[in-house]
Amino acid sequence: MSVEHRFLVRELKLVLARPGDFFKPMWFLILVISMVPLALSPDSKLLGEIGSAMIWVATLLALLLNADQLFRDDFVDGVLEQWLFFNRPLFWLVILKLFCHWLFYVVPLILVTPLAGMMLSVPNDVMIALLVTLLLATPALTCFSALGAALTLGTARSGILGVLVMLPLFAPVIILAAGVLTRASDGSDILPLLALLGAFSIAAATLLPLAVGVALRLNIGGSS
Amino acid sequence: MGWRWFHEWGSPKWFYDRAGRWQRVCGFLALALLLVGTLWGLGFAPADYQQGNSYRIIYLHVPVAFLAQALYVAMAVCAIVLFVWKMKLADVGMQALAVVGFGFTVLALFSGSIWGKPTWGTYWVWDARLTSMLILGFLYLGLIGLRSAIKNPDLAGKACAILVLVGVVNLPIIKYSVEWWSALHQPASFKLTEKPAMPASMWVPLLINLLGYYLVAAYLVLASMRTVILDRERGSAWVREVIERD
Amino acid sequence: MLIKPKTLQFQNLTCVRDDRCLFADLSMTLPPGSLLRVAGPNGAGKTTLLRILSALHEPDSGTVQIGEVEDHLESRQEILYLGHKPQVCQDLSIMDNLMFLTDASQAICFQALQFVGLKGCEDSLVRELSQGQGRRCGLARLWCHEVPIWILDEPYTALDPGMVAILEDRINIHVGEGGVCVFTTHQNPTNLRFETLELARVS
């Protein structure tokens, strides 16, 4: 079996072996969204206005729940250092890993967001724009949080540091996505902004795995 | 080889001694320049026709905000040097620059919000420059946090270098996106863009202060680099000598 | 199983860790069929040396070369490295772990698990098994790969005497086929003929 095939199979089996990691972000998202009307007001007009932004931020935070675990278990068990003996460049393995993570954890989470949209009475056309921005933006976000996770592997315990370190870099993605949502709600053209968002994601998904690879290599070399 | 000077720079003891001298020079020059620039700016420069005297905080705010960004770029240069030439001194520089840079960012935010009160009527608005300065502050804070969380200093240095390089590529994107965002949400009258050109009696002291604060930054960076060197080399004989001497 | 015999050589290896010189100027050539034990007290740098030979760690100076390829990183797939971390994922079954780490077919993996005495627990999760059984799962890779250079860090850890004998037989077969094996252990191998590289703890 090729390395790529083995990677995919293993990631899929890991999802099945750890259902908690799969459902927890969704649970978190719905829970946070149900707190919004309690904290604000049950007025559906008001909720509809801020709903899409709330869902965006809640999804972002839900994504970060699992981010720290991306490499940590494999690093501690010593599986990560075996990656180096596969006949593939490290950044390619990182891309594979991140793609699997995106496909198996992030996409299912995005598919739950329409439910959150209904809870906050977000209009349908805004909801569609929201789904598209999430799909376009999450590859970049996954790459950034992976870098945070890889950089903090050398810390003694797992924690939120990787998220804190990376969150400021999310600003352009959030701004672009919010721009799309504003335009979608007043009915103007969202395509140019979506193109920018997609470009950012593509750039991040091609360049950041290199940095993640260097960070992983550093941590493998630095541990004895 | 003509690289001798380069390797001398890599020697912590050599640098520690030289930096001590440079530090003193920077300190005195900074004091002189700041004295001239600040007195001139606060006492003799004309008042602004719109803002009156409150504009005078620019003699602190502008240089400090400028430096907060410049120090990040300096850190990126250190990161490249660390990766290409594996020079440990560059790592020491990064560590010192992160702390000093964070200090300058906080000062810039603080002076900016003091300036905001008479100008905008509130301490904080989500102005493009304030917002990107805030994000810059978080980036600095992340670097300091990352370094203090990783026990192995070698690993910590290289991890920080990666973060700095990713950050420096992102900073312009952040800056432009924040500017775009703020233009989208705020009426243009909120901004101070269309100011009349400053007369020389206003900008000359500003320039002097800018140079002065550059030297202050150099002084602080050198001082904290020396402390970091002493800490990292604490096992070696020359550090014990230095400590007994002083 | 056939391997292409390769020579492992290292020259002037030096490693400094936290301002302490672990070893300096180590040079050695290990032609096909060599079995080398790296010995020394704790903290002498055995693991570091093994990780350098596996290209996981960079030496402060010196080179490692496998066969004719000068770039050590290029020839990494000639190495089988068994570290003292378990190198298995606790949440996956024995078989899934093994299938991820080798490109061998399922049939060969089944056979390998039989050799290390894990027949019948192929589908058990690693965390349900004992530490020794997890260790055996890692060792099963020795029966899957066709790789000339073996680097084994403390392979005897947590193994019972029966498994130790099986492992020693396997090492002997590998060396007999022209493979190279470098290992460390604090126990005394009874059934192996090896050279020893003694690392002293220098302060």
PDB file of N, CA, C and O in Angstrom, chain A residues 60-91:
ATOM      1  N   LEU A  60     -15.107  28.886  14.721  1.00  0.00           N
ATOM      2  CA  LEU A  60     -13.662  29.074  14.841  1.00  0.00           C
ATOM      3  C   LEU A  60     -13.154  28.486  16.157  1.00  0.00           C
ATOM      4  O   LEU A  60     -12.181  27.727  16.194  1.00  0.00           O
ATOM      5  N   LEU A  61     -13.841  28.817  17.248  1.00  0.00           N
ATOM      6  CA  LEU A  61     -13.413  28.313  18.554  1.00  0.00           C
ATOM      7  C   LEU A  61     -13.571  26.804  18.622  1.00  0.00           C
ATOM      8  O   LEU A  61     -12.719  26.094  19.175  1.00  0.00           O
ATOM      9  N   ALA A  62     -14.660  26.283  18.037  1.00  0.00           N
ATOM     10  CA  ALA A  62     -14.879  24.838  18.052  1.00  0.00           C
ATOM     11  C   ALA A  62     -13.764  24.116  17.306  1.00  0.00           C
ATOM     12  O   ALA A  62     -13.297  23.058  17.717  1.00  0.00           O
ATOM     13  N   LEU A  63     -13.317  24.742  16.205  1.00  0.00           N
ATOM     14  CA  LEU A  63     -12.220  24.166  15.428  1.00  0.00           C
ATOM     15  C   LEU A  63     -10.964  24.031  16.264  1.00  0.00           C
ATOM     16  O   LEU A  63     -10.182  23.092  16.111  1.00  0.00           O
ATOM     17  N   LEU A  64     -10.755  25.031  17.131  1.00  0.00           N
ATOM     18  CA  LEU A  64      -9.510  25.077  17.876  1.00  0.00           C
ATOM     19  C   LEU A  64      -9.481  24.063  19.017  1.00  0.00           C
ATOM     20  O   LEU A  64      -8.436  23.785  19.578  1.00  0.00           O
ATOM     21  N   LEU A  65     -10.672  23.495  19.337  1.00  0.00           N
ATOM     22  CA  LEU A  65     -10.726  22.531  20.441  1.00  0.00           C
ATOM     23  C   LEU A  65      -9.785  21.363  20.208  1.00  0.00           C
ATOM     24  O   LEU A  65      -9.087  20.915  21.109  1.00  0.00           O
ATOM     25  N   ASN A  66      -9.766  20.840  18.997  1.00  0.00           N
ATOM     26  CA  ASN A  66      -8.958  19.661  18.706  1.00  0.00           C
ATOM     27  C   ASN A  66      -7.563  19.996  18.205  1.00  0.00           C
ATOM     28  O   ASN A  66      -6.738  19.119  18.036  1.00  0.00           O
ATOM     29  N   ALA A  67      -7.333  21.303  17.938  1.00  0.00           N
ATOM     30  CA  ALA A  67      -6.104  21.661  17.227  1.00  0.00           C
ATOM     31  C   ALA A  67      -4.853  21.202  17.956  1.00  0.00           C
ATOM     32  O   ALA A  67      -3.915  20.705  17.341  1.00  0.00           O
ATOM     33  N   ASP A  68      -4.853  21.338  19.271  1.00  0.00           N
ATOM     34  CA  ASP A  68      -3.645  21.009  20.007  1.00  0.00           C
ATOM     35  C   ASP A  68      -3.302  19.522  19.914  1.00  0.00           C
ATOM     36  O   ASP A  68      -2.162  19.118  20.060  1.00  0.00           O
ATOM     37  N   GLN A  69      -4.333  18.704  19.663  1.00  0.00           N
ATOM     38  CA  GLN A  69      -4.106  17.251  19.631  1.00  0.00           C
ATOM     39  C   GLN A  69      -3.583  16.760  18.280  1.00  0.00           C
ATOM     40  O   GLN A  69      -3.274  15.587  18.119  1.00  0.00           O
ATOM     41  N   LEU A  70      -3.491  17.661  17.309  1.00  0.00           N
ATOM     42  CA  LEU A  70      -3.124  17.242  15.958  1.00  0.00           C
ATOM     43  C   LEU A  70      -1.907  16.327  15.917  1.00  0.00           C
ATOM     44  O   LEU A  70      -1.922  15.278  15.278  1.00  0.00           O
ATOM     45  N   PHE A  71      -0.836  16.740  16.578  1.00  0.00           N
ATOM     46  CA  PHE A  71       0.396  15.954  16.504  1.00  0.00           C
ATOM     47  C   PHE A  71       0.814  15.381  17.848  1.00  0.00           C
ATOM     48  O   PHE A  71       1.734  14.579  17.908  1.00  0.00           O
ATOM     49  N   ARG A  72       0.168  15.831  18.932  1.00  0.00           N
ATOM     50  CA  ARG A  72       0.744  15.536  20.238  1.00  0.00           C
ATOM     51  C   ARG A  72       0.798  14.042  20.564  1.00  0.00           C
ATOM     52  O   ARG A  72       1.841  13.535  20.975  1.00  0.00           O
ATOM     53  N   ASP A  73      -0.306  13.329  20.371  1.00  0.00           N
ATOM     54  CA  ASP A  73      -0.300  11.904  20.709  1.00  0.00           C
ATOM     55  C   ASP A  73       0.761  11.151  19.918  1.00  0.00           C
ATOM     56  O   ASP A  73       1.518  10.350  20.467  1.00  0.00           O
ATOM     57  N   ASP A  74       0.811  11.432  18.623  1.00  0.00           N
ATOM     58  CA  ASP A  74       1.791  10.746  17.780  1.00  0.00           C
ATOM     59  C   ASP A  74       3.207  11.113  18.181  1.00  0.00           C
ATOM     60  O   ASP A  74       4.119  10.295  18.093  1.00  0.00           O
ATOM     61  N   PHE A  75       3.382  12.351  18.632  1.00  0.00           N
ATOM     62  CA  PHE A  75       4.704  12.787  19.058  1.00  0.00           C
ATOM     63  C   PHE A  75       5.114  12.053  20.328  1.00  0.00           C
ATOM     64  O   PHE A  75       6.219  11.516  20.434  1.00  0.00           O
ATOM     65  N   VAL A  76       4.197  11.984  21.285  1.00  0.00           N
ATOM     66  CA  VAL A  76       4.513  11.352  22.562  1.00  0.00           C
ATOM     67  C   VAL A  76       4.746   9.850  22.379  1.00  0.00           C
ATOM     68  O   VAL A  76       5.666   9.274  22.957  1.00  0.00           O
ATOM     69  N   ASP A  77       3.928   9.210  21.536  1.00  0.00           N
ATOM     70  CA  ASP A  77       4.084   7.770  21.326  1.00  0.00           C
ATOM     71  C   ASP A  77       5.284   7.423  20.450  1.00  0.00           C
ATOM     72  O   ASP A  77       5.631   6.255  20.315  1.00  0.00           O
ATOM     73  N   GLY A  78       5.863   8.425  19.792  1.00  0.00           N
ATOM     74  CA  GLY A  78       7.002   8.132  18.928  1.00  0.00           C
ATOM     75  C   GLY A  78       6.596   7.739  17.516  1.00  0.00           C
ATOM     76  O   GLY A  78       7.437   7.315  16.736  1.00  0.00           O
ATOM     77  N   VAL A  79       5.306   7.843  17.184  1.00  0.00           N
ATOM     78  CA  VAL A  79       4.885   7.514  15.818  1.00  0.00           C
ATOM     79  C   VAL A  79       5.356   8.607  14.852  1.00  0.00           C
ATOM     80  O   VAL A  79       5.742   8.343  13.719  1.00  0.00           O
ATOM     81  N   LEU A  80       5.385   9.849  15.363  1.00  0.00           N
ATOM     82  CA  LEU A  80       5.741  10.977  14.503  1.00  0.00           C
ATOM     83  C   LEU A  80       7.149  10.821  13.942  1.00  0.00           C
ATOM     84  O   LEU A  80       7.403  11.140  12.782  1.00  0.00           O
ATOM     85  N   GLU A  81       8.072  10.331  14.768  1.00  0.00           N
ATOM     86  CA  GLU A  81       9.442  10.220  14.259  1.00  0.00           C
ATOM     87  C   GLU A  81       9.529   9.148  13.168  1.00  0.00           C
ATOM     88  O   GLU A  81      10.424   9.196  12.331  1.00  0.00           O
ATOM     89  N   GLN A  82       8.571   8.222  13.152  1.00  0.00           N
ATOM     90  CA  GLN A  82       8.584   7.231  12.075  1.00  0.00           C
ATOM     91  C   GLN A  82       8.177   7.844  10.729  1.00  0.00           C
ATOM     92  O   GLN A  82       8.483   7.290   9.684  1.00  0.00           O
ATOM     93  N   TRP A  83       7.497   8.985  10.789  1.00  0.00           N
ATOM     94  CA  TRP A  83       7.144   9.669   9.533  1.00  0.00           C
ATOM     95  C   TRP A  83       8.383   9.933   8.698  1.00  0.00           C
ATOM     96  O   TRP A  83       8.344   9.933   7.483  1.00  0.00           O
ATOM     97  N   LEU A  84       9.482  10.213   9.406  1.00  0.00           N
ATOM     98  CA  LEU A  84      10.704  10.595   8.697  1.00  0.00           C
ATOM     99  C   LEU A  84      11.269   9.432   7.890  1.00  0.00           C
ATOM    100  O   LEU A  84      12.079   9.645   6.997  1.00  0.00           O
ATOM    101  N   PHE A  85      10.865   8.209   8.209  1.00  0.00           N
ATOM    102  CA  PHE A  85      11.408   7.069   7.470  1.00  0.00           C
ATOM    103  C   PHE A  85      10.523   6.665   6.298  1.00  0.00           C
ATOM    104  O   PHE A  85      10.851   5.746   5.564  1.00  0.00           O
ATOM    105  N   PHE A  86       9.380   7.332   6.181  1.00  0.00           N
ATOM    106  CA  PHE A  86       8.576   7.097   4.983  1.00  0.00           C
ATOM    107  C   PHE A  86       9.278   7.742   3.809  1.00  0.00           C
ATOM    108  O   PHE A  86       9.925   8.781   3.952  1.00  0.00           O
ATOM    109  N   ASN A  87       9.091   7.168   2.662  1.00  0.00           N
ATOM    110  CA  ASN A  87       9.811   7.652   1.488  1.00  0.00           C
ATOM    111  C   ASN A  87       9.117   8.871   0.870  1.00  0.00           C
ATOM    112  O   ASN A  87       8.822   8.890  -0.316  1.00  0.00           O
ATOM    113  N   ARG A  88       8.796   9.868   1.706  1.00  0.00           N
ATOM    114  CA  ARG A  88       8.101  11.058   1.225  1.00  0.00           C
ATOM    115  C   ARG A  88       8.644  12.273   1.952  1.00  0.00           C
ATOM    116  O   ARG A  88       9.055  12.167   3.101  1.00  0.00           O
ATOM    117  N   PRO A  89       8.622  13.439   1.292  1.00  0.00           N
ATOM    118  CA  PRO A  89       9.033  14.643   2.021  1.00  0.00           C
ATOM    119  C   PRO A  89       8.066  14.948   3.160  1.00  0.00           C
ATOM    120  O   PRO A  89       6.867  14.666   3.061  1.00  0.00           O
ATOM    121  N   LEU A  90       8.611  15.518   4.228  1.00  0.00           N
ATOM    122  CA  LEU A  90       7.806  15.739   5.426  1.00  0.00           C
ATOM    123  C   LEU A  90       6.620  16.661   5.157  1.00  0.00           C
ATOM    124  O   LEU A  90       5.518  16.436   5.658  1.00  0.00           O
ATOM    125  N   PHE A  91       6.833  17.708   4.329  1.00  0.00           N
ATOM    126  CA  PHE A  91       5.727  18.655   4.137  1.00  0.00           C
ATOM    127  C   PHE A  91       4.557  17.985   3.421  1.00  0.00           C
ATOM    128  O   PHE A  91       3.399  18.317   3.650  1.00  0.00           O
TER     129      PHE A  91
END
